[in-house]
Amino acid sequence: MYGRGIEELLDALPGLGGLGEDDVRRLLSRAWLDVAETRELGAQHENHGDAIVQLRRLATALQIHAVIVPGLARETVRACSFVAAEALDIGRELVELDQADGAPSAYERVLAGLLYLIAGFDANAAVVVRDVQVEANASPAERFALESVLVLLRGGRILRAPAVADEPYLHERVRSALFHRIGNLVTSFTLWLRDPARDAADEPDQLLRLADELRIGDGDIAVSAHADVQHLARVASVALAESSQRALRQVSAPPAGSAIFARFLKAQCARQPLLWPAVAEFAREALTGSPTSAIVAVPTGAGKSGVADLAIQHAITNGWVIYLAPTNALVGQIRRQLRRDHPGVEVRQFLGGAEYTSLQGETLEDIAVGQVLVMTPEKCSLALRQSPTAFGDLSLVILDEAHVLGERKGRGVLTELVLAELLTHAEHAVFLLMSALIANPDDLADWLSNVGNRRVLVIREPWRPTRTLRAVVGIDRGETQRAAQAPGERLASLPTRRRNVGFDARLAVLAGLRGPWSTQDPRDYAVVKIGARTPMTVTRPRGGGKVSIDPESAGVRQTVEALAQLLGEREQKVMAFLTRSRHDCFTAALSLPGFGRIELGATVQALLQLAAAELGVESLLAGALAKGAGVHTSALLAEERRASEIAFDEDDVAVLFATGTLAQGLNLPATTVIVGGTEIGYDPDEPRAEKLAQQRSQLLNAIGRAGRARVAARALALVVPNDLPLLDVDTVVTGVLPRAEFLAEEDASTELTSALQPLLSRLGAETIETDQLSTSDHVAVSYLATGDVAVGADLLRKTWAVRQIRLEDTEPVATAIRNLADRSLEANGGPTWAREAARRAGVGLPIAAQFASYLVQRLADHAPPESVEGWLDELVMAITQAGPTNLWLILQRRAFKSTKLDNLWSDDAVLQGQAADTLSATLHLWIGGATLAVVGGAAHGAGPIDNPGRGQTNPLPRTIRLVENGIAFGLTRAAGLLAATLDVALEQAAIEAPSPKSRIELERLPIALRFGAANRTVLALIRAGARPRVVAHTLSRLLASPPEDADEAQLQSWAGQQVASLPEQLDDLDGADGEVELLRQYLIARDRV
Amino acid sequence: MAPIPPQLPQGQPAVANAKTPKQVIDDALVEIASRVSLTEQSSPASHTVIAATGFDDPVVAESLARYAVGFLAGWVQNDATISERLGVRGVDKRDEIRRLVDGIIVPPDDLDQGELTQWRQTSRDPWIAEVLTHALFVIRRTTPSDFLNGSVVAALRPHPVPKRQGLDSVAIYDENGTAVIAVGETKASSNHGSDELTHACDMFDLVDAGTYGPDLRDAIDQLANVLPSHLVGQVSDNLWRDQRCYVPSIIHETAFDASRQRKRLDDLIPPVERKRVLVLRLSAFVRFFDEVAAAMPAAIDELVV
């Protein structure tokens, strides 16, 4: 249960009576397993008397050690405090389970909270006192003291001291006065923490003096006067002293000073006044002195966003900030968080992706100092190509999920090139690379410090605010054998053609009592039976024979469902990852019995209605959410995913079924994580080693989601392997670990290497040709093959790859890339200027060459189109003409699978022509605002989809995939390439200039495809925030049209005003049934999207 | 309630040769120590029996009264000092001592004979009995005896208010270089010594169960500054190892067999040599407590406070 962060802390424990650190870990973990076994996992209750006694003894011994031994190292005090707090808290949970006597008093729980604070676990301190009520018989002064500490620990309103009561005895009056004093000092300290303008007082010292005066000295008469008050004052003194060292208010202000920083600080101090270790280290080391970049390699949930917050506040005083995140979902979440946490700061989110467009408002022309721009690396790469001069004022670059740099098949190359270019254009910017999954942050620091003469701090703090107990789920051997007896006998009595009979098998778990399963010591593991069952079968060979239990009959999904139901019923927040297929998630959510009828919040309901309108059929998610199960996969619309996120976040739903990939990075913490299946997805092209590494990383990342710092200090991670083991008391870890090998690892960190490095190494060693390049290689080549070799060489010098392979002279590689590009263009019959079009559009050269030759020829014979629709037809023709060979460079075939569009890759010209017609029809429907049911029906060569099913064989999920990946990602890039080709061709005078309207309509095409709207009014409304597109289409029907002669800027301004004033004009709109209601739902949901 | 005697001006003793509370305590302990004897008896496997004798000497009762008042005075003095630091004014120490003493020895108004007996048995006598046991702990600091297997290095005294829940007394003694935490539980019953010994085990069960951990923690924390440096570091260690000593102290008149094997004692965690049953038999149970109570008011006048 205890990972590296805690292990390091426990190193400082005093050796207690032969009790080593391992024993302490085992004792605490086993005790909490006892709690979880009954409370969460539904096992039969057993009395825990012995464990309670041991925990109390441990807590008492360590508390005493921490306070009476003079001159203890700070780390030892923290270690003793942590273990004591943990023992007290787990002990309390056991007492509650047993309904035994001896539940700790409010005083004891307050002390436990203070001990957590001393150890640096303020979130745990808040949890341990969350429901503490001071006893009714406490005196007003004692109540005031204890409640003042509670306000410090769990937040809440500052208390006023009660009037001094007139107690009959002196010792009672003194006791009251002492409690008053403690309450006043703690309150004063809490105010100081919360209000950066308040002057410091020496509350910790004053409390210590108070405690010291109450201790008995030599020569004193040893009366036990106020021993409890003395101890409270002493512990509070240490807790306050420790907290003052982590106070957010102590963070250095930006050198120039800033009213915005003061506002930020005030709001943050009131909300969460203490810094977590990673943030404290950053504040201490990076915010004073010269500008300092940082690699933040800390576990999930350990405060990365806090680091980013401070860096942003310092950076916006002298420039603007770019915040890169790998997915649009994450971009959205970051934008929402930044707007909430940085009052007064303009936080902008760019909606477009990597598609090239010169459309006004989609570039960085109006960027200003003090702004924060959140975007994907793809969008940034486009911005760098379009507005390189805007980056001169860039003062901070944040890359979230920085392990993306190592993704060979994904965005690694592009992200690295973007960073290299940012290092070139923004010489003075500070870089912040953050990830929970990097094992070699020093390598990244070496790169950044080398290329920019930057001071780079590496933060690799292993601290986490929560602990996770890892367990593998299996079948309880003994009970299953007994349960199988009757069905076995029944099968034997049935005709031999019957081969299987089902029964329910009891589940058990093998739990690890350390963090990673890195030892084979049996004392580090325990098998416990749990209160869930999974369907299994007894079977016999064809034609009859011996009846036996089919060990492979236990299904992963069914087992996960059983666990999720059990845990959800027990008020756990469950994140269930079903790794094999995104379709499993929906199936599981729909088949889960659920937790009764749940009244969903207004925002969730609004999002579901918007989703249904966009789909054109009902959203089955609504039914799942209504019984308490959410879904979070790529087979959902963005509105549906957001509805699931909000419902989970607001505790409306207990269980969220998700695929591993999409939920990565999103802040959706759970008290229990279930990992269903130990193989991630299926990609036949992926090399085995890479697949295993990625699998390991994703699975570890999944279990890292367990833990809600302010809800529970400890969490469960249950792994259901593909092949469930049979478990009993004799089970040894070596028999189980091979089914979930990743559990032996501490965390998901892996040694990253530059994704660009293999290409550069190959280019330095041999001559390679275009057909030897991967998609990302193509991206790199088009990015680096500039007209001037020196520019490419200079950019290469800034890359991590060059630093990793210690390449001194980059010019030969730049030349090789340039030559490769030229050969590629020549081979595909394209002009040399197509290289620039490829670079601007961020696509491979072969397809750029084909688009260039198509466009030049086409415009020589035909007038350029004057509408988005016309350009769309040209795009389809360009794609068709390019043929299937190079199509993979711009479109992912997987996105078109099982639709009629898959024949775009066919070698049969007739089939390909039919596919092109279908593509054209589909895209016209899409940009015309048709529902997904209609769009999907067209793509499938059928009528509108009426089946709302989300299974693997249903058309709706395929349609969502087509729209999100095929159209909004792939075809928008193709449209961008068409636009870039036209721009460069004009610059090269290779074509005659089309009319301004024609150019604007082409500039609009990529955005039109991304958002599904050709009409300029609809598009303007979408860009102004009217989303999903059904809202913008509806709005455009109901509103008076904008002035016909309005230019882009005027149109956008009009759209902005319409969207902003919608609440006021809603009741005056005259719409058909449901149209105004749809807009009403949009208004409910829009602030949360 | 009996009328409170007229009060003297603050700080002035009522008699000549008045003493500070500490002097009163020290003198009283010397008197007691010189008259009592604690010796190990033939014991069963479940516990060790210590016989306490010499308590029938009238000087012991009188000295115990002075000792009790002395530490009540010490308590008041302590509180008065804290009061001053916290800005609580108008403290009349002698008045406070008198009120404390009265709270212990003066019964509530309007009790009938039965209720009065009940009050003595459940309020006054147990408190005096606790003081007695505690005096023995303190005497063991300097005077070797079989009471404990080592010298007491720190001890806390009982609360000034009768019937308070919690541990009666806590002491730490040095057993050949090992810090052992001694927990005393005193029972006073004229005729039911054996039953009271069983009742005392209820409390020790709770100590074994860790329920009294917080009380031990607070007490030891308060004693930290007076613990010898060579023992400070091992207190926590010994707490974890259950290095405790239980001292049930049974003050009674009618003899009972303390030397028979007792399962309740046997079940307690400490080893037999650290389960030390103090058997203190008085020849006149009621008279002893009456004498101590009667002598307490006079002792107040001997104090300089």
mmCIF file of C-alpha atoms in Angstrom, chain A residues 14-19 27 52-58 60-65 67-70 88 102 107-108 111 167-174 177-178 181 210 212-228 230-231 234, chain B residues 21-22 25 70-71 74-80 82-83 85-86 88 90-91 96 99-100 103 134 141 155-161 164 208-211 213-214 216-227 232-233 235-237 239-242 244:
data_model
loop_
_atom_site.group_PDB
_atom_site.id
_atom_site.type_symbol
_atom_site.label_atom_id
_atom_site.label_comp_id
_atom_site.label_asym_id
_atom_site.label_seq_id
_atom_site.Cartn_x
_atom_site.Cartn_y
_atom_site.Cartn_z
ATOM 1 C CA PRO A 14 12.967 4.907 15.088
ATOM 2 C CA GLY A 15 13.438 1.143 15.467
ATOM 3 C CA LEU A 16 10.668 0.273 17.868
ATOM 4 C CA GLY A 17 11.227 -2.892 19.823
ATOM 5 C CA GLY A 18 12.383 -4.918 16.879
ATOM 6 C CA LEU A 19 9.651 -3.470 14.669
ATOM 7 C CA LEU A 27 0.893 -4.023 9.970
ATOM 8 C CA ILE A 52 -7.015 -2.570 16.940
ATOM 9 C CA VAL A 53 -4.815 -3.202 19.972
ATOM 10 C CA GLN A 54 -1.667 -3.283 17.864
ATOM 11 C CA LEU A 55 -2.566 -0.098 16.044
ATOM 12 C CA ARG A 56 -3.296 1.739 19.276
ATOM 13 C CA ARG A 57 -0.034 0.567 20.761
ATOM 14 C CA LEU A 58 1.901 1.633 17.702
ATOM 15 C CA THR A 60 0.836 5.650 21.330
ATOM 16 C CA ALA A 61 4.460 4.585 21.183
ATOM 17 C CA LEU A 62 5.290 6.753 18.178
ATOM 18 C CA GLN A 63 3.374 9.769 19.392
ATOM 19 C CA ILE A 64 5.312 9.613 22.613
ATOM 20 C CA HIS A 65 8.578 9.201 20.786
ATOM 21 C CA VAL A 67 7.193 14.509 21.559
ATOM 22 C CA ILE A 68 9.478 13.400 24.363
ATOM 23 C CA VAL A 69 12.799 12.595 22.740
ATOM 24 C CA PRO A 70 14.779 15.812 22.530
ATOM 25 C CA LEU A 88 -5.118 5.973 14.663
ATOM 26 C CA GLY A 102 -13.276 2.737 22.548
ATOM 27 C CA TYR A 107 -9.757 15.281 20.921
ATOM 28 C CA GLU A 108 -7.993 12.168 19.644
ATOM 29 C CA LEU A 111 -4.699 15.100 17.270
ATOM 30 C CA GLU A 167 -16.019 28.054 36.677
ATOM 31 C CA PRO A 168 -16.130 27.278 40.416
ATOM 32 C CA TYR A 169 -12.643 25.821 40.762
ATOM 33 C CA LEU A 170 -9.380 27.499 39.860
ATOM 34 C CA HIS A 171 -8.126 24.490 37.925
ATOM 35 C CA GLU A 172 -11.290 24.600 35.802
ATOM 36 C CA ARG A 173 -10.824 28.302 35.159
ATOM 37 C CA VAL A 174 -7.200 27.665 34.236
ATOM 38 C CA ALA A 177 -8.081 29.820 29.869
ATOM 39 C CA LEU A 178 -5.589 27.347 28.385
ATOM 40 C CA ARG A 181 -5.368 30.423 24.413
ATOM 41 C CA LEU A 210 2.541 27.258 26.622
ATOM 42 C CA ASP A 212 6.616 23.859 28.018
ATOM 43 C CA GLU A 213 5.171 25.764 30.937
ATOM 44 C CA LEU A 214 2.709 22.956 31.540
ATOM 45 C CA ARG A 215 5.356 20.266 31.607
ATOM 46 C CA ILE A 216 6.663 19.253 34.967
ATOM 47 C CA GLY A 217 10.149 20.435 35.743
ATOM 48 C CA ASP A 218 12.737 19.307 38.221
ATOM 49 C CA GLY A 219 11.697 20.485 41.663
ATOM 50 C CA ASP A 220 8.052 20.938 40.672
ATOM 51 C CA ILE A 221 5.379 19.094 42.501
ATOM 52 C CA ALA A 222 4.421 16.437 40.002
ATOM 53 C CA VAL A 223 0.719 17.025 39.612
ATOM 54 C CA SER A 224 -0.989 15.839 36.473
ATOM 55 C CA ALA A 225 -2.403 19.231 35.757
ATOM 56 C CA HIS A 226 -3.758 19.695 32.241
ATOM 57 C CA ALA A 227 -1.697 16.927 30.676
ATOM 58 C CA ASP A 228 -4.088 16.693 27.744
ATOM 59 C CA GLN A 230 -0.238 20.362 27.292
ATOM 60 C CA HIS A 231 -0.064 17.616 24.713
ATOM 61 C CA ARG A 234 2.684 20.773 21.863
ATOM 62 C CA PRO B 21 3.680 22.557 49.962
ATOM 63 C CA LYS B 22 6.836 20.790 48.860
ATOM 64 C CA ILE B 25 4.927 16.683 51.098
ATOM 65 C CA GLY B 70 0.365 19.328 50.221
ATOM 66 C CA PHE B 71 -0.154 18.152 46.730
ATOM 67 C CA GLY B 74 0.946 22.192 44.814
ATOM 68 C CA TRP B 75 -1.791 21.848 42.272
ATOM 69 C CA VAL B 76 -3.276 25.199 43.213
ATOM 70 C CA GLN B 77 0.130 26.807 43.161
ATOM 71 C CA ASN B 78 0.709 25.448 39.727
ATOM 72 C CA ASP B 79 -2.618 26.711 38.453
ATOM 73 C CA ALA B 80 -2.094 30.067 40.073
ATOM 74 C CA ILE B 82 -0.433 29.581 34.929
ATOM 75 C CA SER B 83 -3.336 31.892 35.722
ATOM 76 C CA ARG B 85 0.705 34.089 32.868
ATOM 77 C CA LEU B 86 -2.646 33.889 31.144
ATOM 78 C CA VAL B 88 -6.408 35.368 35.103
ATOM 79 C CA GLY B 90 -7.973 37.404 41.668
ATOM 80 C CA VAL B 91 -6.784 33.975 42.661
ATOM 81 C CA GLU B 96 -8.833 27.335 46.467
ATOM 82 C CA ARG B 99 -12.453 24.413 48.456
ATOM 83 C CA LEU B 100 -10.613 21.440 47.001
ATOM 84 C CA GLY B 103 -14.815 18.967 47.769
ATOM 85 C CA HIS B 134 0.551 7.313 44.926
ATOM 86 C CA ARG B 141 11.872 7.027 44.322
ATOM 87 C CA ALA B 155 5.234 9.894 38.760
ATOM 88 C CA LEU B 156 2.063 11.844 38.316
ATOM 89 C CA ARG B 157 -0.439 12.349 41.059
ATOM 90 C CA PRO B 158 -4.180 11.899 41.013
ATOM 91 C CA HIS B 159 -6.666 14.516 40.052
ATOM 92 C CA PRO B 160 -7.945 16.818 42.794
ATOM 93 C CA VAL B 161 -11.552 16.003 42.027
ATOM 94 C CA ARG B 164 -12.789 11.468 37.620
ATOM 95 C CA ASP B 208 -3.891 -3.927 27.490
ATOM 96 C CA ALA B 209 -6.387 -3.054 24.752
ATOM 97 C CA GLY B 210 -4.729 0.287 24.211
ATOM 98 C CA THR B 211 -7.810 2.213 25.256
ATOM 99 C CA GLY B 213 -3.001 4.878 25.315
ATOM 100 C CA PRO B 214 -3.937 8.554 25.076
ATOM 101 C CA LEU B 216 -0.463 7.295 29.047
ATOM 102 C CA ARG B 217 0.766 9.444 26.189
ATOM 103 C CA ASP B 218 -0.412 12.685 27.791
ATOM 104 C CA ALA B 219 1.020 11.726 31.171
ATOM 105 C CA ILE B 220 4.399 10.684 29.815
ATOM 106 C CA ASP B 221 4.592 13.777 27.640
ATOM 107 C CA GLN B 222 4.048 15.887 30.729
ATOM 108 C CA LEU B 223 6.795 14.056 32.576
ATOM 109 C CA ALA B 224 9.277 14.224 29.694
ATOM 110 C CA ASN B 225 11.470 16.891 31.261
ATOM 111 C CA VAL B 226 12.049 14.931 34.447
ATOM 112 C CA LEU B 227 12.887 11.612 32.823
ATOM 113 C CA VAL B 232 13.906 8.986 27.561
ATOM 114 C CA GLY B 233 14.762 7.285 24.312
ATOM 115 C CA VAL B 235 10.025 4.853 26.684
ATOM 116 C CA SER B 236 8.344 4.531 23.297
ATOM 117 C CA ASP B 237 10.220 1.336 22.569
ATOM 118 C CA LEU B 239 5.518 0.926 25.288
ATOM 119 C CA TRP B 240 5.530 -0.934 21.994
ATOM 120 C CA ARG B 241 7.055 -3.973 23.689
ATOM 121 C CA ASP B 242 4.361 -3.874 26.376
ATOM 122 C CA ARG B 244 4.371 -2.261 31.574
#
